[in-house]
Amino acid sequence: MINLLATKFAQIDATIDATTAQITALQAKLSELQEHRQQLLSVEQACQSALSQVDTALAMLHHVDPSQVEVFKGAIESKFNSETIALLPEAPETTTEPTEPEPTAPPPTDTSVEPEIEPAIDVEVAESTDAPTPTPGAATDIEGLLNKMSIQNIRKLASAKGTDTKGTRASIAARLKTIVTESDIRAIG
């Protein structure tokens, strides 16, 4: 009888060790994925900022000397030739070691828990017939503020202003930048 229990203890210990190894592997994978997500977010923000700056530069150039727009376009396109991109360091490749199949969590048994939902905020916007004329510097500040808003809030603002709420944060911000003020943005906040 004692041998039977010793064997059972050894089996349980082996299962605990295997599960601990799986948890460690999953934690490492989670950290990898979180780091990659953060890198993607940084890239997205840099791209949005660059697009905003290109928009501002194009608007200013079109106002100052429209004949130079094609030169500007050529300069932008030259940034995408393979030689220029080849100069940039490539992202390091991550090697993943094969692991055992990942365990799945059992479905939740408590059905009374409701998912967290961001509360809706009612916003009244007074319609104005004389919209302020944005200056190039002000448009950059407004678009920067818009790009810092959460996607839910920027969609609320677009809805309040009667414009399309579909698309990426950058595309909605581009539509809103000429029709909102800083106080509109801060009101949604």
Coordinates of C-alpha atoms in Angstrom, one line a residue, residues 105-111:
A105 CA -8.6 27.7 -19.3
P106 CA -12.0 26.3 -18.4
P107 CA -15.0 28.5 -19.3
P108 CA -16.1 30.8 -16.5
T109 CA -18.8 29.3 -14.3
D110 CA -20.0 32.6 -13.0
T111 CA -22.4 34.0 -15.6

